[in-house]
Structure formats: C-alpha cells, structure tokens
PDB file of C-alpha atoms in Angstrom:
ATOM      1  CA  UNK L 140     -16.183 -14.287  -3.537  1.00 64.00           C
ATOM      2  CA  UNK L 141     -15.538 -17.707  -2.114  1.00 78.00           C
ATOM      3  CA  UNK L 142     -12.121 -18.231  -0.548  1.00 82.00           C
ATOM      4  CA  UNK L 143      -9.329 -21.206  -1.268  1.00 87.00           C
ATOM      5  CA  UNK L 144      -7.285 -22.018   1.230  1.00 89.00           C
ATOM      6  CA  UNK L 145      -4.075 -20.245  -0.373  1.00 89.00           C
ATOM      7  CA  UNK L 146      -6.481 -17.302  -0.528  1.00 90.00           C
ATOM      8  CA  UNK L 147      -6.599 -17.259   3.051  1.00 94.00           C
ATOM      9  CA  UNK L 148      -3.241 -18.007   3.531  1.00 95.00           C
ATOM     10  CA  UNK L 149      -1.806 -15.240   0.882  1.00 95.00           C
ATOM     11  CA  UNK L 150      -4.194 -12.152   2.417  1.00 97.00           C
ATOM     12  CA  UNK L 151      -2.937 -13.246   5.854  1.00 97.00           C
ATOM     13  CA  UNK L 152       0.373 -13.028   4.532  1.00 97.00           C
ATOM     14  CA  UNK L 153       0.266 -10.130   3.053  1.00 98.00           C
ATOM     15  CA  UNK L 154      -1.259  -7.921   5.878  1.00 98.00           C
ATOM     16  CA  UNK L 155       1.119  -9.352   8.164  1.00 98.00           C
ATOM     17  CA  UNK L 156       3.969  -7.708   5.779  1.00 97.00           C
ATOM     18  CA  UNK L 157       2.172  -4.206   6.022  1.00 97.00           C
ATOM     19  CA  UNK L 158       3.028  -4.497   9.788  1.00 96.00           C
ATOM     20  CA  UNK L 159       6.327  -5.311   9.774  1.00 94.00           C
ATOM     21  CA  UNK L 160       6.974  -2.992   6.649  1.00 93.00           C
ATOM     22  CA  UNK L 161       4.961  -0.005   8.479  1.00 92.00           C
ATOM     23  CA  UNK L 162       8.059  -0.746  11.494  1.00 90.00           C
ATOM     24  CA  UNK L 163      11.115  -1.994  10.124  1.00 83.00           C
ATOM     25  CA  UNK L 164      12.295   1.875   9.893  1.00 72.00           C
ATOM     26  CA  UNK L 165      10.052   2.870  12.622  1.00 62.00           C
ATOM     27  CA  UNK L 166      12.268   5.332  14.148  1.00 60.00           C
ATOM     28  CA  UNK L 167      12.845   7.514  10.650  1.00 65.00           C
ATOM     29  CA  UNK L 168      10.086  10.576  10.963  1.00 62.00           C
ATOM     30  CA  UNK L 169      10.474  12.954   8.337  1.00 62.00           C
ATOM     31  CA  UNK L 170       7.871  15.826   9.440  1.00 58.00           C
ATOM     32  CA  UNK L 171       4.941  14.116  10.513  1.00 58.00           C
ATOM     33  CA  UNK L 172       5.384  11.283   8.078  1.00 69.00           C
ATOM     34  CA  UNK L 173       7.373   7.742   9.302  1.00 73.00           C
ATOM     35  CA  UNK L 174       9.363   6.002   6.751  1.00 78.00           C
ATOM     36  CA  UNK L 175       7.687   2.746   5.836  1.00 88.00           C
ATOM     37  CA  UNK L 176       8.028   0.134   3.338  1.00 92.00           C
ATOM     38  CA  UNK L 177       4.361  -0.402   2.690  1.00 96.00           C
ATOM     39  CA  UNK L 178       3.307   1.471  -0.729  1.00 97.00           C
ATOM     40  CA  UNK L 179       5.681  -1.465  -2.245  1.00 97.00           C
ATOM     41  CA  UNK L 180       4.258  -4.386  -0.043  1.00 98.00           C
ATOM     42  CA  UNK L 181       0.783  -2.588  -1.085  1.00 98.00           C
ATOM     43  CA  UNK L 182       1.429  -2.504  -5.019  1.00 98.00           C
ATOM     44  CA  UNK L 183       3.016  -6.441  -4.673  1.00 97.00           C
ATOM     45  CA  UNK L 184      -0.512  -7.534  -2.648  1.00 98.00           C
ATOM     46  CA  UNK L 185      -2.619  -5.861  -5.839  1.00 98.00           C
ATOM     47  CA  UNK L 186       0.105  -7.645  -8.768  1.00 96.00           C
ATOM     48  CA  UNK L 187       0.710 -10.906  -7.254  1.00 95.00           C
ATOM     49  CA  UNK L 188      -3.184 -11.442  -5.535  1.00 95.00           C
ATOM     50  CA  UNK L 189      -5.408  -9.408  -8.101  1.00 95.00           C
ATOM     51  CA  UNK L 190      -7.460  -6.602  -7.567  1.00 97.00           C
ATOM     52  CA  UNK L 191      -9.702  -8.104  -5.249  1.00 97.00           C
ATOM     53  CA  UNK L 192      -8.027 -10.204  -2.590  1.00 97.00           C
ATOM     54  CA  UNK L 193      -4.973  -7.305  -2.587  1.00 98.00           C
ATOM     55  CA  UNK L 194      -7.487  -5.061  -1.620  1.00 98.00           C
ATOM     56  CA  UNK L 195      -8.674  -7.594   1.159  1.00 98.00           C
ATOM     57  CA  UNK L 196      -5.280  -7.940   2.633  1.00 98.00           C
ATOM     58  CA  UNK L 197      -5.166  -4.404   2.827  1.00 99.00           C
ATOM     59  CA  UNK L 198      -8.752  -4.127   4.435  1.00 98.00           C
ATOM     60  CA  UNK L 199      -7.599  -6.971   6.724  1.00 98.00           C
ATOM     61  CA  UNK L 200      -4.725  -4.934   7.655  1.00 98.00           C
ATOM     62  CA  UNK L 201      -6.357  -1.703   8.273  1.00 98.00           C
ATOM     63  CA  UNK L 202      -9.172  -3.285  10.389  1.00 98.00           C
ATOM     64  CA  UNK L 203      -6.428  -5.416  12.700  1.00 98.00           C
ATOM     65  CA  UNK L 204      -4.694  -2.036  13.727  1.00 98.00           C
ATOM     66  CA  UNK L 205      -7.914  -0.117  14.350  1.00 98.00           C
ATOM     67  CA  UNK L 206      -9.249  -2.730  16.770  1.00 98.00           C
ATOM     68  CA  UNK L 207      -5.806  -1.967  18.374  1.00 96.00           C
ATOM     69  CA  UNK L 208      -2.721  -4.387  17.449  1.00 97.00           C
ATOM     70  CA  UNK L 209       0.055  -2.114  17.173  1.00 95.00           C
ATOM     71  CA  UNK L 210       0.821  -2.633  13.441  1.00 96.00           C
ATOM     72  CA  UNK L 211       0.476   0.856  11.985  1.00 95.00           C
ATOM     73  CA  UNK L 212       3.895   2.847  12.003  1.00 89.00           C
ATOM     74  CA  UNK L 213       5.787   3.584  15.349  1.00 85.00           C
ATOM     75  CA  UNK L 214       3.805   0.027  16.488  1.00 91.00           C
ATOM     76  CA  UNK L 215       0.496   2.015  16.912  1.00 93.00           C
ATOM     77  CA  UNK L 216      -3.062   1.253  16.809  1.00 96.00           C
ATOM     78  CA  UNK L 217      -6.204   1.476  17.902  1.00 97.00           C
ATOM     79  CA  UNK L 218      -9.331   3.980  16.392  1.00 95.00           C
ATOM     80  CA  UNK L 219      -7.426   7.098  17.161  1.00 94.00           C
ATOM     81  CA  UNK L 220      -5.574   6.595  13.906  1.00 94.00           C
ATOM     82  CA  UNK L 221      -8.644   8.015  12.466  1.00 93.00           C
ATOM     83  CA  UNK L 222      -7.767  11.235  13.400  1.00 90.00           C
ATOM     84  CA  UNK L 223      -4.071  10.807  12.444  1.00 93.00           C
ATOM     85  CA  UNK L 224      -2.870  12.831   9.462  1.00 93.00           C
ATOM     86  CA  UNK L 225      -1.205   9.885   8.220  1.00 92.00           C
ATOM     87  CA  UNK L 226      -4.801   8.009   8.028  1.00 96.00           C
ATOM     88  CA  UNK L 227      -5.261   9.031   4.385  1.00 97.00           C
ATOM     89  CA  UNK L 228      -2.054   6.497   3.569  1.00 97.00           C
ATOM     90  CA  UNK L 229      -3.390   3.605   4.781  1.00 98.00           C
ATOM     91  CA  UNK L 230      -6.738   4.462   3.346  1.00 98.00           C
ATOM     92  CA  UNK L 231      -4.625   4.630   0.038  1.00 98.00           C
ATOM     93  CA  UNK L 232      -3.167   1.025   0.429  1.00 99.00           C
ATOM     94  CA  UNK L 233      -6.567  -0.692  -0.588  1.00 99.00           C
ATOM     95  CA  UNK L 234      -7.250   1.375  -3.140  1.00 99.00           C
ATOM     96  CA  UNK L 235      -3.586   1.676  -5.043  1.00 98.00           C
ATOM     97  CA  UNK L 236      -3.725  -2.548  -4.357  1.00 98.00           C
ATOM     98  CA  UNK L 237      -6.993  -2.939  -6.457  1.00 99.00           C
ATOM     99  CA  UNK L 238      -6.034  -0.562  -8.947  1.00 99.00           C
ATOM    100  CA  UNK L 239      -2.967  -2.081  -9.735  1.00 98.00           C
ATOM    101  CA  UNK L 240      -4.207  -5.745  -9.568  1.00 97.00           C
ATOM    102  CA  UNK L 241      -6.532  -4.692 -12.112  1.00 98.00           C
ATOM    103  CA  UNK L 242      -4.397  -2.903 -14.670  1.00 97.00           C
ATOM    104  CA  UNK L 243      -2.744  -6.180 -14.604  1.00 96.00           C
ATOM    105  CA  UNK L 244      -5.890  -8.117 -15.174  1.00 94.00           C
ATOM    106  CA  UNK L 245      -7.064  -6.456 -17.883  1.00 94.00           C
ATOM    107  CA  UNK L 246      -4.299  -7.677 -19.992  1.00 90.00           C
ATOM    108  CA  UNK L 247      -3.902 -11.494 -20.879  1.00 84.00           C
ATOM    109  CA  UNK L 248      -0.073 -11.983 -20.629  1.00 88.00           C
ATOM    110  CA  UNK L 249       0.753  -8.262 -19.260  1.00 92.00           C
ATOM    111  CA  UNK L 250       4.122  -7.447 -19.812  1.00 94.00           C
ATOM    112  CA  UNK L 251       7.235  -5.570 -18.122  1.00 95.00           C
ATOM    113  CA  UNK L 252       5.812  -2.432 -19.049  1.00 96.00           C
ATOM    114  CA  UNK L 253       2.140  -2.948 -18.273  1.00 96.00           C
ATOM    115  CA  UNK L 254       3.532  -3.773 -14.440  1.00 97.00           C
ATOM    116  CA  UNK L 255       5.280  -0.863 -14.199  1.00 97.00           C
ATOM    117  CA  UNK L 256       2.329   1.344 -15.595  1.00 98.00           C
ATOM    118  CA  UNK L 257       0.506  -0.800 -12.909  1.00 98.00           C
ATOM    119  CA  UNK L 258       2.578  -0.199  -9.734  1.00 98.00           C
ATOM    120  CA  UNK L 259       3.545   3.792 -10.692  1.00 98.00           C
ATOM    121  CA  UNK L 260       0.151   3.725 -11.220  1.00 98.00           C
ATOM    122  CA  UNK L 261      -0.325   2.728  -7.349  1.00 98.00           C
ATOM    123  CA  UNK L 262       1.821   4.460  -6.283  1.00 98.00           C
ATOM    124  CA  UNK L 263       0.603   7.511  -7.502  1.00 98.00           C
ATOM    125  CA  UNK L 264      -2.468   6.913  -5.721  1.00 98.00           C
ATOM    126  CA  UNK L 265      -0.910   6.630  -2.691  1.00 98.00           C
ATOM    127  CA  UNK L 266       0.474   9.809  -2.528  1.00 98.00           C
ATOM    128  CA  UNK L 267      -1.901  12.431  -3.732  1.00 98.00           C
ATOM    129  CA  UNK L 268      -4.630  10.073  -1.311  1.00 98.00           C
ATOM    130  CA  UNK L 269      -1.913  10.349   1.573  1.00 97.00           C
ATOM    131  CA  UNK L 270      -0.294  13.733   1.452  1.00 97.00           C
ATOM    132  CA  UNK L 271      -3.873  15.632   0.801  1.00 97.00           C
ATOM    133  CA  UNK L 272      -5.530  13.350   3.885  1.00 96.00           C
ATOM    134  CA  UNK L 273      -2.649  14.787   5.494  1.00 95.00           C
ATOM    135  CA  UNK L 274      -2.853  18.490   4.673  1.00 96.00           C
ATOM    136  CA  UNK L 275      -6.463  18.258   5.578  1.00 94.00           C
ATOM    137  CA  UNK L 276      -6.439  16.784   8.830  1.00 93.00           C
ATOM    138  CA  UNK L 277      -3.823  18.982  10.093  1.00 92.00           C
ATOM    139  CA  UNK L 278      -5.979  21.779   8.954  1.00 91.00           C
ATOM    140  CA  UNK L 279      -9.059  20.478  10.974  1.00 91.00           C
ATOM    141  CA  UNK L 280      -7.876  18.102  13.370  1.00 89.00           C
ATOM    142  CA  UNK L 281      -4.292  18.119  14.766  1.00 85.00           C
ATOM    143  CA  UNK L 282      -1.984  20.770  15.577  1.00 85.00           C
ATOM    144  CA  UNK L 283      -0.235  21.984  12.491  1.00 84.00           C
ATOM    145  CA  UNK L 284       3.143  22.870  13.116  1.00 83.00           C
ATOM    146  CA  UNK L 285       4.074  26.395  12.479  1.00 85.00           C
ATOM    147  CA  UNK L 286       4.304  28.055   9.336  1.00 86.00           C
ATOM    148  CA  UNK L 287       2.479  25.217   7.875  1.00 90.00           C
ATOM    149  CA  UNK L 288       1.278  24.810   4.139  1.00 94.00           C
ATOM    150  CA  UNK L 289       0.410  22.645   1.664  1.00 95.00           C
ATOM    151  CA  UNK L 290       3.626  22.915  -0.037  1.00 95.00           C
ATOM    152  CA  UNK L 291       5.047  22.159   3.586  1.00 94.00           C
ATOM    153  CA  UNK L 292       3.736  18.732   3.397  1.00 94.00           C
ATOM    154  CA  UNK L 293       5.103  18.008   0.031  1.00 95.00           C
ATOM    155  CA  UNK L 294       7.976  19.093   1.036  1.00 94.00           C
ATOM    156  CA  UNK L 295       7.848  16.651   3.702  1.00 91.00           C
ATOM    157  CA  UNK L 296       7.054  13.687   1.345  1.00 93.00           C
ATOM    158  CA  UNK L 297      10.329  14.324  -1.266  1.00 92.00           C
ATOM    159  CA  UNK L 298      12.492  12.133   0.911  1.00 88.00           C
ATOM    160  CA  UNK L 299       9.908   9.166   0.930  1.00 90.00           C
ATOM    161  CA  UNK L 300       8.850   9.697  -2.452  1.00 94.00           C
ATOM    162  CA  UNK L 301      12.386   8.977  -3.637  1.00 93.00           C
ATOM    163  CA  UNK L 302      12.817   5.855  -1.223  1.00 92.00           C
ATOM    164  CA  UNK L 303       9.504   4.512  -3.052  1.00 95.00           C
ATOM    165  CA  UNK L 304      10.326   5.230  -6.414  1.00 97.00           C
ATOM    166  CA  UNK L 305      13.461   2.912  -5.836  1.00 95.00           C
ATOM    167  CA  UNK L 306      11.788   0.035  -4.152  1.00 94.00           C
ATOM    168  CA  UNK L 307       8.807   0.441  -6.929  1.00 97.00           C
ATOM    169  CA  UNK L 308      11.169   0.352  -9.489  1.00 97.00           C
ATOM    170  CA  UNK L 309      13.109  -2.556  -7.764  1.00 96.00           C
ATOM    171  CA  UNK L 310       9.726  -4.507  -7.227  1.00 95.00           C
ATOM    172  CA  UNK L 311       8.503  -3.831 -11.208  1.00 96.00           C
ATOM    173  CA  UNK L 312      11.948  -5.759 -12.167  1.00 94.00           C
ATOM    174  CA  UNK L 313      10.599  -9.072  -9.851  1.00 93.00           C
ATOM    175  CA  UNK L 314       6.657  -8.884  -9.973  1.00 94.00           C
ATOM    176  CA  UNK L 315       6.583 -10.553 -13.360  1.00 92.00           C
ATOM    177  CA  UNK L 316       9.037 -13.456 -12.916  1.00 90.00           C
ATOM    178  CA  UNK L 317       6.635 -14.088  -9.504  1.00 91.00           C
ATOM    179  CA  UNK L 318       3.585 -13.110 -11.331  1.00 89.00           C
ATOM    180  CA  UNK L 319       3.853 -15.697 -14.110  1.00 84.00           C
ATOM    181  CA  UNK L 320       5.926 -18.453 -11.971  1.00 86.00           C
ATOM    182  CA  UNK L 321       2.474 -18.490 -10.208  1.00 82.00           C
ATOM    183  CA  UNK L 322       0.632 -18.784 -13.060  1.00 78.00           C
ATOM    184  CA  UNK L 323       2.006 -21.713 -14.227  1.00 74.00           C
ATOM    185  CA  UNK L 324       2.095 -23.450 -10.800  1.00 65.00           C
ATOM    186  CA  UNK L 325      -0.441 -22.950  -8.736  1.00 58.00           C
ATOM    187  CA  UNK L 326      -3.737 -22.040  -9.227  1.00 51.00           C
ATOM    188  CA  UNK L 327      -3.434 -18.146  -7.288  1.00 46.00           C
ATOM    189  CA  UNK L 328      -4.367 -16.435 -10.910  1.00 51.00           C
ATOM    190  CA  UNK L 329      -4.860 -13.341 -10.258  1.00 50.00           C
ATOM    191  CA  UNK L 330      -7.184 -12.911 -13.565  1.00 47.00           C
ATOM    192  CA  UNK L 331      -9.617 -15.727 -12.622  1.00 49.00           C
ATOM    193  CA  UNK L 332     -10.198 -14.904  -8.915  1.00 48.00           C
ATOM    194  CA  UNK L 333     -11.272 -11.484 -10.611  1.00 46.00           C
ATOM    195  CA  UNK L 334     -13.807 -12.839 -12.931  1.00 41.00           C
TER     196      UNK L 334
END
C-alpha cells in the first residue's frame, strides 16, 4: 500500500488522538478498567480513513506505547502492557477500526444507518476482545482481586459501556457529514485506498 502524504499525515493524527483520548480522564478507574475515550477515536480512524490505514493508526499507536512513550491510559507504556489485563482493548482498537472502515466500504454511498451498523459494530468488538483479554489475564497473569469472576468484570465494564454507547451514538450523527465532505474534497476516499 503506497502512502500519500495526507495518508501520513491522517494515521499520525489519529494515533496521536488515542493518546490523549486514553488520558484525558486518566484518573477515572472503574475496577481495573480506566475510563478512556478511545473505542470512539478507534471507530472514527476505521470510518473516516478506511479499513486499512484506520487499522495502521491503530498499529502505529500500539507500537509507540510498547517501545515506551507513555500514551496508553494512566500515561503508561512500555512492553509490560503485555501482561496488563487491559492489553486485550488496545488489541481490539485495530481490529474494531478495520472492521468498521470496511462495512463502510462495502457500500457505494453508505448511509446513516450503514455507519451506525458500522461503529456498533466496532464497538462490539471492542468489548467482548477487551473484557475476555481481561478475565483471562487476571486468571493467569495478575492478581485477581478477591471474589473475582467473569461476571465481576462485566460488571466492571457497565459504567464504560454506557459512556461509549453515548459518544458512539454522538460520533454516528457526525461521521457521515465528515465522511462525505471528504469525499468530495480531497482525495482521502476511504473506498479507493481499500481497493
């Protein structure tokens, strides 16, 4: 896949935004799980890039925190996230980003509905990647709280499963004005870069 300049420029601005949305609420913990804003950033990177270079903004920003730039939530980083229950989220980002970039590109002129099949879609992803990553690892790896169980950790994802169905919601409402304005202008077509 060769690269345009606003290719470069839009993956680079995307990843940045999983940072800062995996911090702006950096001091909410619910459980073991921080508040971010990144499934939406995630599910905008897969509708307004495609499939492909959504994913690779997502890649980009998984690889800058492993090789230890603190841009994972709480302003962490570095290869121990491996091991961090909350691993299996950020995992999820690339995938929900490619599947929803190419729900959207499989339709000509995709309509309201189609991006909000796309992004729920995402979303969805997200969390039953995330929360079983997450019941796993702190059945193998880290120190499971007491009293733990699997409906534990659901329990633990209602709050921020209800802050994302909001902000997906909200984002479904503007991803096709952006989506199309885009289209028209400039020549970051999600549909082609695909091809």
């Amino acid at each position: 896949m060769k690269f345009k300049p606003i290719d470069i420029v839009s993956v680079a601005l995307f990843a940045a935004l999983m940072g800062i949305g995996a911090n702006i609420a950096a001091f909410l913990v619910i459980g073991g799980v921080p508040i971010t804003f990144q499934p939406v950033i995630a599910i905008l990177a897969g509708a307004i890039l495609g499939s492909r270079l959504g994913a690779f903004s997502m890649i980009i920003y998984m690889f800058i925190g492993l090789i230890g730039m603190p841009v994972f939530a709480e302003f962490s980083g570095g290869f121990r996230a491996l091991v961090s229950p909350t691993f299996g989220f950020i995992l999820s980002f690339i995938i929900m980003a490619f599947v929803t970039g190419k729900i959207i590109e499989k339709r000509q002129n995709p309509k309201l509905h189609h991006f909000f099949i796309a992004s729920f879609t995402g979303l969805i992803i997200n969390y039953i990647m995330g929360t079983n990553y997450m019941y796993y690892a702190y059945q193998w790896i880290a120190d499971a709280p007491e009293g733990f169980s699997y409906t534990m950790v659901w329990t633990w994802m209602a709050l921020p499963l209800v802050k994302d169905i909001i902000f997906t919601i909200l984002a479904v409402t503007a991803i096709p004005k952006i989506y199309h304005l885009l289209q028209r202008q400039t020549s970051l077509n999600p549909s082609k870069r695909a091809a």
